[in-house]
Coordinates of C-alpha atoms in Angstrom, one line a residue:
M1 CA -20.8 32.7 13.2
K2 CA -21.8 36.1 11.6
Q3 CA -18.8 35.9 9.3
S4 CA -19.9 32.4 8.1
K5 CA -23.4 33.7 7.4
H6 CA -22.0 36.6 5.4
I7 CA -19.9 34.3 3.4
L8 CA -22.9 32.0 2.7
L9 CA -25.1 34.9 1.7
F10 CA -22.4 36.3 -0.6
T11 CA -21.9 32.9 -2.3
L12 CA -25.7 32.6 -2.9
I13 CA -25.8 36.1 -4.4
V14 CA -22.9 35.3 -6.7
L15 CA -24.5 32.0 -7.9
F16 CA -27.8 33.7 -8.4
S17 CA -26.1 36.5 -10.4
L18 CA -24.3 34.0 -12.6
S19 CA -27.5 32.2 -13.3
V20 CA -29.2 35.4 -14.4
L21 CA -26.2 36.4 -16.7
I22 CA -26.2 32.9 -18.3
T23 CA -30.0 32.5 -18.8
G24 CA -31.0 36.2 -19.1
N25 CA -34.1 35.3 -17.1
V26 CA -34.4 35.9 -13.3
F27 CA -37.3 33.5 -13.0
A28 CA -35.6 30.8 -15.0
A29 CA -32.5 30.7 -12.7
P30 CA -34.0 28.4 -10.0
M31 CA -35.4 26.1 -12.6
Q32 CA -32.0 25.9 -14.3
Q33 CA -30.3 25.2 -11.0
N34 CA -32.8 22.4 -10.1
S35 CA -32.3 20.9 -13.5
S36 CA -28.5 20.8 -13.1
L37 CA -28.8 19.4 -9.6
N38 CA -31.3 16.7 -10.7
S39 CA -28.9 15.8 -13.6
L40 CA -26.0 15.5 -11.2
Q41 CA -28.1 13.4 -8.8
E42 CA -29.2 11.1 -11.5
T43 CA -25.7 10.6 -12.7
L44 CA -24.4 9.7 -9.2
T45 CA -27.3 7.4 -8.4
S46 CA -27.0 5.6 -11.7
I47 CA -23.3 5.0 -11.1
V48 CA -24.0 3.6 -7.7
E49 CA -26.8 1.3 -9.0
K50 CA -24.6 0.0 -11.7
I51 CA -21.5 -0.8 -9.6
S52 CA -23.0 -1.7 -6.2
P53 CA -23.6 -5.4 -7.2
S54 CA -19.8 -5.7 -7.7
V55 CA -19.0 -4.5 -4.1
V56 CA -18.8 -7.3 -1.4
S57 CA -18.3 -7.5 2.3
I58 CA -15.4 -9.6 3.6
T59 CA -14.8 -11.2 6.9
G60 CA -11.5 -12.8 7.9
E61 CA -11.3 -15.2 10.9
T62 CA -8.2 -16.5 12.7
D63 CA -7.6 -18.6 15.8
K64 CA -4.2 -17.1 16.6
P65 CA -3.6 -16.3 20.3
A66 CA -5.3 -13.0 21.1
A67 CA -5.7 -10.8 24.1
S68 CA -8.9 -10.5 26.2
K69 CA -8.7 -6.7 25.6
Q70 CA -7.6 -5.2 22.3
R71 CA -5.9 -1.9 22.1
S72 CA -3.8 0.0 19.5
S73 CA -0.2 0.9 20.2
V74 CA -0.2 3.5 17.4
P75 CA 1.0 6.9 18.5
D76 CA -1.3 9.9 18.1
N77 CA 0.8 11.7 15.6
D78 CA 0.4 10.9 11.9
I79 CA -1.9 7.9 12.4
F80 CA -3.1 5.7 9.6
K81 CA -5.7 3.5 11.3
N82 CA -7.9 0.7 9.9
F83 CA -9.6 -0.9 12.9
P84 CA -10.7 -3.7 13.3
F85 CA -7.1 -4.8 12.6
P86 CA -6.5 -8.2 11.1
F87 CA -4.2 -9.0 14.0
P88 CA -4.6 -8.6 17.8
F89 CA -2.7 -6.4 20.2
P90 CA -1.6 -7.6 23.6
D91 CA -3.1 -6.1 26.7
D92 CA -1.1 -4.7 29.6
E93 CA -1.3 -8.0 31.6
G94 CA -0.1 -10.1 28.6
D95 CA -3.1 -12.4 28.6
S96 CA -2.4 -15.1 26.0
R97 CA -5.7 -17.0 25.8
S98 CA -6.5 -18.3 22.4
I99 CA -9.7 -16.6 21.2
P100 CA -10.9 -16.1 17.6
S101 CA -9.9 -12.8 16.0
E102 CA -11.9 -11.3 13.2
S103 CA -11.2 -8.6 10.6
M104 CA -13.7 -6.9 8.4
G105 CA -13.4 -5.1 5.1
T106 CA -14.6 -4.7 1.6
G107 CA -13.8 -6.0 -1.9
V108 CA -14.7 -5.4 -5.5
I109 CA -15.5 -8.1 -8.1
V110 CA -13.1 -7.7 -11.0
R111 CA -14.1 -10.9 -13.0
Q112 CA -17.4 -12.6 -13.5
D113 CA -15.9 -16.0 -12.7
G114 CA -15.3 -15.0 -9.0
Y115 CA -12.1 -12.9 -8.7
I116 CA -12.3 -10.2 -6.0
L117 CA -9.7 -7.5 -5.3
T118 CA -9.2 -6.3 -1.7
N119 CA -6.3 -5.2 0.7
D120 CA -3.8 -7.7 2.0
H121 CA -4.2 -6.3 5.5
V122 CA -7.9 -7.3 5.4
V123 CA -7.3 -11.0 4.7
G124 CA -3.5 -11.6 4.9
S125 CA -3.5 -13.2 8.4
A126 CA -6.9 -14.9 8.2
D127 CA -7.3 -18.6 8.4
K128 CA -10.8 -18.4 6.9
V129 CA -12.2 -15.8 4.5
T130 CA -15.9 -15.3 3.9
V131 CA -17.4 -13.1 1.1
T132 CA -20.9 -11.8 1.3
L133 CA -22.5 -10.5 -1.9
K134 CA -25.0 -7.7 -2.2
D135 CA -27.8 -10.2 -2.6
G136 CA -26.9 -11.9 0.7
R137 CA -25.2 -15.0 -0.6
T138 CA -22.0 -16.0 1.2
F139 CA -19.0 -17.9 -0.1
D140 CA -15.7 -19.2 1.3
G141 CA -12.8 -17.5 -0.4
K142 CA -9.3 -18.7 -1.5
V143 CA -6.7 -16.0 -1.1
S144 CA -3.6 -15.1 -3.2
R145 CA -1.5 -12.3 -1.6
D146 CA 0.8 -9.4 -2.5
P147 CA 2.0 -8.3 0.9
K148 CA 4.4 -5.7 -0.4
G149 CA 1.6 -3.9 -2.4
D150 CA -1.0 -4.5 0.3
L151 CA -3.3 -6.1 -2.2
A152 CA -4.9 -9.5 -2.3
L153 CA -7.1 -11.5 -4.7
I154 CA -9.9 -13.7 -3.4
K155 CA -11.4 -16.5 -5.6
I156 CA -14.9 -17.7 -4.9
E157 CA -16.8 -20.5 -6.7
A158 CA -19.5 -18.4 -8.3
K159 CA -20.6 -17.7 -11.8
G160 CA -22.4 -14.8 -13.6
L161 CA -21.2 -12.2 -11.2
T162 CA -21.3 -8.4 -11.9
E163 CA -17.7 -7.3 -12.5
A164 CA -16.5 -3.7 -12.1
K165 CA -14.4 -2.1 -14.7
L166 CA -10.9 -0.9 -13.7
G167 CA -10.2 2.5 -15.1
D168 CA -6.9 4.3 -15.9
S169 CA -5.7 5.9 -12.6
D170 CA -3.0 7.8 -14.5
K171 CA -5.7 10.1 -15.9
I172 CA -7.0 11.1 -12.5
K173 CA -6.3 14.7 -11.5
A174 CA -6.8 16.6 -8.2
G175 CA -10.4 17.9 -8.1
S176 CA -11.9 14.9 -9.9
I177 CA -15.2 13.8 -8.4
V178 CA -15.1 10.3 -6.9
I179 CA -17.4 7.9 -5.0
A180 CA -16.4 5.3 -2.4
I181 CA -18.5 2.3 -1.6
G182 CA -17.8 -0.1 1.3
S183 CA -18.7 -1.6 4.7
P184 CA -17.6 0.9 7.3
F185 CA -18.2 -0.4 10.8
G186 CA -20.1 -3.3 9.2
Y187 CA -22.7 -1.1 7.4
D188 CA -22.4 -2.7 3.9
Q189 CA -23.1 -0.8 0.7
T190 CA -22.4 2.5 2.3
V191 CA -21.9 5.3 -0.3
T192 CA -19.9 8.5 0.1
A193 CA -18.6 11.1 -2.3
G194 CA -15.9 13.7 -2.6
V195 CA -13.0 14.6 -4.8
I196 CA -9.4 13.6 -5.4
S197 CA -7.4 15.7 -3.0
G198 CA -4.0 14.8 -4.2
I199 CA -2.0 12.2 -6.3
G200 CA 1.3 10.5 -5.9
R201 CA 1.2 10.5 -2.0
Q202 CA 3.5 8.4 0.0
A203 CA 3.0 6.8 3.4
G204 CA 4.8 4.5 5.8
V205 CA 2.5 2.7 8.2
S206 CA 3.5 0.8 11.3
V207 CA 0.8 -0.9 13.5
G208 CA 2.1 -3.3 16.2
N209 CA 4.7 -5.5 14.5
E210 CA 3.3 -4.9 11.0
S211 CA 4.9 -2.3 8.8
R212 CA 4.1 -1.3 5.2
Y213 CA 5.4 1.3 2.8
Y214 CA 3.1 2.8 0.1
P215 CA 5.1 4.7 -2.6
N216 CA 2.0 5.9 -4.6
L217 CA -1.4 6.7 -3.3
L218 CA -4.4 8.7 -4.3
Q219 CA -5.7 11.1 -1.6
T220 CA -9.4 11.7 -1.3
D221 CA -11.9 13.5 1.0
A222 CA -14.6 11.0 0.2
S223 CA -15.5 9.6 3.7
I224 CA -13.5 6.4 4.3
N225 CA -13.8 4.6 7.7
P226 CA -12.8 1.3 9.3
G227 CA -14.2 -1.4 7.1
N228 CA -13.9 0.5 3.8
S229 CA -10.5 -1.1 3.2
G230 CA -10.4 -3.0 0.0
G231 CA -13.4 -1.3 -1.5
P232 CA -13.6 0.7 -4.7
L233 CA -13.0 4.4 -5.3
I234 CA -15.0 5.2 -8.5
N235 CA -14.9 8.0 -11.0
I236 CA -17.9 9.7 -12.6
D237 CA -17.7 7.2 -15.5
G238 CA -18.4 4.3 -13.1
E239 CA -14.9 3.0 -13.3
V240 CA -12.8 1.8 -10.3
I241 CA -9.7 4.1 -10.2
G242 CA -8.5 3.1 -6.7
I243 CA -8.7 0.5 -3.9
N244 CA -9.5 2.3 -0.6
T245 CA -6.7 1.5 1.8
L246 CA -5.8 4.0 4.5
I247 CA -7.2 6.9 6.6
R248 CA -5.4 9.4 8.6
S249 CA -7.3 9.6 11.9
N250 CA -7.2 10.2 15.6
Y251 CA -7.6 7.6 18.4
A252 CA -11.3 7.4 17.6
G253 CA -10.4 5.8 14.3
G254 CA -12.9 7.9 12.3
N255 CA -12.6 9.9 9.1
I256 CA -11.2 13.4 9.2
G257 CA -11.3 14.0 5.5
I258 CA -7.9 12.4 4.6
G259 CA -8.2 9.0 3.0
F260 CA -5.9 7.1 0.6
A261 CA -6.4 4.6 -2.2
I262 CA -4.0 2.4 -4.1
P263 CA -4.3 3.4 -7.8
S264 CA -6.2 1.1 -10.1
N265 CA -3.2 0.7 -12.5
T266 CA -1.2 -0.7 -9.6
A267 CA -4.1 -3.0 -8.8
K268 CA -4.3 -4.2 -12.4
F269 CA -0.5 -5.1 -12.4
V270 CA -0.9 -7.1 -9.2
M271 CA -4.2 -8.7 -10.2
N272 CA -3.0 -10.0 -13.6
Q273 CA 0.1 -11.6 -12.0
L274 CA -1.9 -13.2 -9.2
I275 CA -4.4 -14.7 -11.6
A276 CA -1.7 -15.9 -14.0
T277 CA 0.9 -17.3 -11.5
G278 CA -0.5 -16.9 -8.0
K279 CA 2.4 -14.6 -7.1
V280 CA 3.7 -11.1 -7.9
T281 CA 7.3 -10.4 -9.1
R282 CA 8.7 -7.0 -9.7
G283 CA 11.8 -5.7 -11.4
Y284 CA 14.6 -4.6 -9.1
L285 CA 17.3 -2.1 -10.0
G286 CA 19.1 -1.6 -6.7
I287 CA 19.1 2.2 -6.3
Q288 CA 17.5 4.7 -4.0
P289 CA 15.9 7.4 -6.2
D290 CA 14.8 10.9 -5.3
D291 CA 12.9 13.8 -6.9
L292 CA 14.8 16.8 -8.2
S293 CA 14.5 20.2 -6.6
P294 CA 14.4 23.3 -8.8
E295 CA 18.0 24.0 -7.7
Q296 CA 19.1 20.5 -8.6
R297 CA 17.6 20.8 -12.1
D298 CA 19.7 23.8 -12.7
T299 CA 22.8 22.2 -11.2
Y300 CA 22.6 19.0 -13.2
G301 CA 21.3 20.7 -16.4
V302 CA 18.0 18.7 -16.7
E303 CA 14.3 19.6 -16.8
Y304 CA 13.1 16.3 -15.3
G305 CA 14.2 12.9 -14.1
A306 CA 15.0 10.9 -11.0
L307 CA 18.2 11.5 -9.0
V308 CA 20.2 8.4 -8.0
R309 CA 20.9 8.9 -4.3
T310 CA 22.5 5.5 -3.5
V311 CA 23.6 2.4 -5.5
E312 CA 23.6 -1.0 -3.8
K313 CA 26.8 -3.0 -4.2
D314 CA 26.5 -5.9 -6.8
S315 CA 23.0 -4.8 -7.8
P316 CA 21.8 -4.6 -11.4
A317 CA 22.4 -0.8 -11.3
D318 CA 26.0 -1.3 -9.9
K319 CA 26.9 -3.9 -12.5
A320 CA 25.5 -1.7 -15.4
G321 CA 27.6 1.3 -14.3
I322 CA 24.9 3.5 -12.8
Q323 CA 26.5 6.0 -10.4
V324 CA 25.4 8.2 -7.5
E325 CA 24.3 11.6 -8.9
D326 CA 23.2 10.2 -12.2
I327 CA 19.9 11.5 -13.4
I328 CA 17.7 8.8 -14.9
I329 CA 15.6 10.4 -17.6
E330 CA 14.5 7.4 -19.7
I331 CA 13.8 3.7 -19.3
N332 CA 13.1 1.5 -22.3
G333 CA 12.4 4.5 -24.4
N334 CA 9.8 5.9 -21.9
K335 CA 10.3 9.3 -20.3
I336 CA 11.0 9.3 -16.5
E337 CA 9.7 12.5 -14.9
N338 CA 10.3 11.7 -11.3
Q339 CA 11.2 9.0 -8.8
L340 CA 7.6 7.6 -8.7
K341 CA 7.6 7.1 -12.5
L342 CA 11.0 5.4 -12.1
R343 CA 9.7 3.0 -9.4
D344 CA 6.6 2.1 -11.5
A345 CA 8.7 1.6 -14.6
I346 CA 11.2 -0.7 -13.0
A347 CA 8.5 -2.7 -11.1
A348 CA 6.7 -3.4 -14.4
V349 CA 9.8 -5.0 -16.1
K350 CA 10.0 -8.8 -15.9
P351 CA 13.1 -9.9 -13.9
G352 CA 15.9 -11.1 -16.2
T353 CA 15.1 -8.6 -18.9
E354 CA 17.8 -6.4 -20.3
I355 CA 16.6 -2.8 -20.8
P356 CA 18.3 0.5 -21.9
I357 CA 18.4 3.2 -19.2
T358 CA 19.3 6.8 -20.2
V359 CA 21.1 8.9 -17.6
V360 CA 22.5 12.4 -17.6
R361 CA 26.0 12.5 -16.1
N362 CA 28.0 15.7 -16.1
K363 CA 25.3 17.2 -18.3
E364 CA 25.9 14.5 -21.0
R365 CA 23.4 11.7 -22.0
I366 CA 24.6 8.2 -21.5
V367 CA 22.7 5.0 -22.4
L368 CA 23.4 2.0 -20.2
K369 CA 22.2 -1.6 -20.6
V370 CA 20.8 -3.1 -17.4
T371 CA 19.5 -6.6 -16.6
L372 CA 17.0 -6.4 -13.8
K373 CA 16.6 -8.9 -11.0
A374 CA 13.5 -9.9 -9.1
D375 CA 12.6 -7.6 -6.2
P376 CA 13.4 -9.6 -3.1
L377 CA 10.5 -7.9 -1.2
S378 CA 7.8 -8.6 -3.9
T379 CA 7.3 -12.3 -3.5
S380 CA 4.0 -13.4 -2.2
N381 CA 3.5 -15.3 1.1
N382 CA 1.8 -18.2 -0.6
D383 CA 4.9 -20.5 -0.5
S384 CA 4.5 -23.3 2.0
N385 CA 8.2 -23.5 2.8
N386 CA 8.2 -19.7 3.4
K387 CA 5.2 -20.0 5.8
E388 CA 6.8 -22.9 7.7
S389 CA 10.0 -20.8 8.2
I390 CA 8.1 -17.8 9.4
N391 CA 6.0 -19.9 11.8
K392 CA 9.1 -21.5 13.2
L393 CA 11.1 -18.3 13.6
G394 CA 8.2 -16.0 14.5
F395 CA 9.3 -13.4 12.0
S396 CA 10.2 -12.8 8.4
A397 CA 13.4 -11.1 7.1
S398 CA 14.8 -9.8 3.8
N399 CA 17.8 -8.3 2.2
I400 CA 18.4 -4.6 2.7
T401 CA 17.3 -2.9 -0.5
S402 CA 16.6 0.6 -1.5
D403 CA 12.9 0.1 -0.7
V404 CA 13.8 -1.3 2.7
I405 CA 16.0 1.7 3.4
D406 CA 13.1 4.0 2.5
R407 CA 10.6 2.0 4.5
Y408 CA 12.5 1.8 7.7
K409 CA 14.6 5.0 7.4
L410 CA 17.9 3.0 7.7
E411 CA 21.4 4.3 7.1
P412 CA 22.3 3.8 3.4
D413 CA 25.5 1.8 4.2
V414 CA 23.9 -0.6 6.8
S415 CA 24.6 -4.4 6.2
G416 CA 22.7 -7.4 7.4
V417 CA 19.1 -8.5 7.0
V418 CA 16.0 -6.5 8.1
V419 CA 13.0 -7.9 10.0
T420 CA 10.0 -7.2 7.9
S421 CA 7.2 -8.6 10.0
V422 CA 6.8 -10.4 13.4
T423 CA 4.1 -12.9 14.3
A424 CA 1.9 -11.5 17.1
R425 CA 2.4 -13.4 20.4
S426 CA 5.2 -15.5 19.0
N427 CA 8.4 -16.1 21.1
A428 CA 10.2 -13.7 18.8
A429 CA 7.7 -11.0 19.6
K430 CA 7.9 -11.7 23.3
A431 CA 11.8 -11.5 23.1
G432 CA 11.5 -8.0 21.6
V433 CA 12.0 -8.6 17.9
K434 CA 10.4 -5.9 15.9
A435 CA 9.9 -4.9 12.3
G436 CA 12.7 -2.6 11.1
M437 CA 15.4 -4.2 13.2
V438 CA 18.6 -5.2 11.4
I439 CA 20.2 -8.6 12.2
I440 CA 24.0 -8.5 11.9
R441 CA 24.8 -11.9 13.6
A442 CA 22.8 -15.1 14.2
N443 CA 24.1 -17.8 16.5
N444 CA 27.6 -16.2 16.4
K445 CA 27.6 -16.2 12.5
T446 CA 28.0 -12.9 10.7
V447 CA 25.0 -12.1 8.5
N448 CA 25.6 -10.0 5.4
N449 CA 22.5 -11.1 3.5
I450 CA 19.4 -13.4 3.5
D451 CA 21.4 -16.4 2.3
D452 CA 23.8 -16.1 5.3
F453 CA 20.8 -15.9 7.6
N454 CA 18.9 -18.8 6.0
A455 CA 22.1 -21.0 6.3
V456 CA 22.1 -20.5 10.0
V457 CA 18.4 -21.2 10.7
K458 CA 17.4 -23.7 8.0
N459 CA 18.1 -26.8 10.2
M460 CA 16.8 -25.3 13.4
K461 CA 13.7 -26.8 15.0
S462 CA 11.1 -25.9 17.6
G463 CA 12.7 -25.4 21.0
D464 CA 16.2 -24.6 19.7
V465 CA 17.6 -21.3 20.9
L466 CA 18.2 -18.5 18.4
R467 CA 20.7 -15.8 19.4
L468 CA 20.4 -12.6 17.4
V469 CA 22.7 -9.6 17.5
I470 CA 20.5 -6.7 16.3
K471 CA 21.4 -3.2 15.3
T472 CA 18.9 -0.4 15.8
K473 CA 19.3 3.4 15.3
E474 CA 20.1 3.8 19.0
R475 CA 22.1 0.7 20.0
T476 CA 23.3 -2.8 19.3
I477 CA 21.6 -5.5 21.3
L478 CA 21.5 -9.3 21.9
L479 CA 18.2 -11.1 21.9
N480 CA 17.7 -14.8 22.8
Y481 CA 14.6 -16.9 22.5
K482 CA 13.4 -20.5 21.8
L483 CA 11.8 -21.1 18.4
D484 CA 8.1 -21.7 18.4

């Protein structure tokens, strides 16, 4: 305690001395300080007043079977919690009574004609979405989703709304002042402030049967709590530079000064596609990239770039001649500094487009022509046939791609299809199917890819038995259950 007091006293003396040196007037120093503080306060309050009409509260309701008691199965280490969750957790007794489940979050108006950005985990499993404006008006919302990016767009039938401006998140640096506005624990229009603590963060999040991977996040110490998800993170120019998404927390679910937001440039990319087509497609190369260590830069004779760690068979990269240990330094004429820049550059390319990719191999530059495919994990869950299949099976699955390997920490040479999500309380969930499991056989048919799997299950109906041979990190197991 004494040490803290001494540090505080020393800080005040230093600040006072600096004021005297700058102004040359001992008596003017407090006045100068008050003027600076008042100016800062006016700046922050004016930003909040300007953007707060663009911030909305969101409620999602679903009538899926839920438990009488709700609990989290998330371990205490490295938690990213966002309770209330948009899906229920079973209690120890396995009570399966059907009671309404509700999720709460925040959104930000991005167009005057009623488009609102938020997180997919806020509204993705909801049967009904209600949006409440700052002035108290409520509207039913129609949702378009991007599950891979954990973003969603809500459309409400309202005109003359106050839209927020999306800024350039690439210009944000650690130390930049930011403001968060949202509805933590249901307290709408709550304002907190802090700084950007870090950029380019990555996180893998598993809650129950849901799993997501975030390759690029902004970290902030602005207080973000349950209910802030989907709300704006704002710079001192009043622009939205992030969508608040995650917190690292303890079992209490409260803020400990480590929050994360999806960058606004990522949100723009998703928003524009959802408005234009109702779905999101991303380019797909078929490699697993990695950042270069200082030692690797010396070894490969490069100053920057992304190291190719794996190449998937028959992928666009494989067909173009990209090899393991190539260093990708340029895509379409744009410099690639690291694996994050590579991911963003590839995702932004329209599938089917041929692009030049420059690699360094044996310390020589080589230009290769690559025709990208559509990322199999980037399609939105808005397709009715897709929903019908998921409802019947009780889970969704995809091909094993480089992103899947990263997300679930799979072996690079694994074959089959991976379970990406499981419907809570479904027969599949009860049988033990979990996200991250790899299906290698279905009804005694070998499964090498999603086409093989779909061929087995496409004609199955409710009540039919599905036999799955599943490979996990520890063992190979057989699971049987009747389709819902």
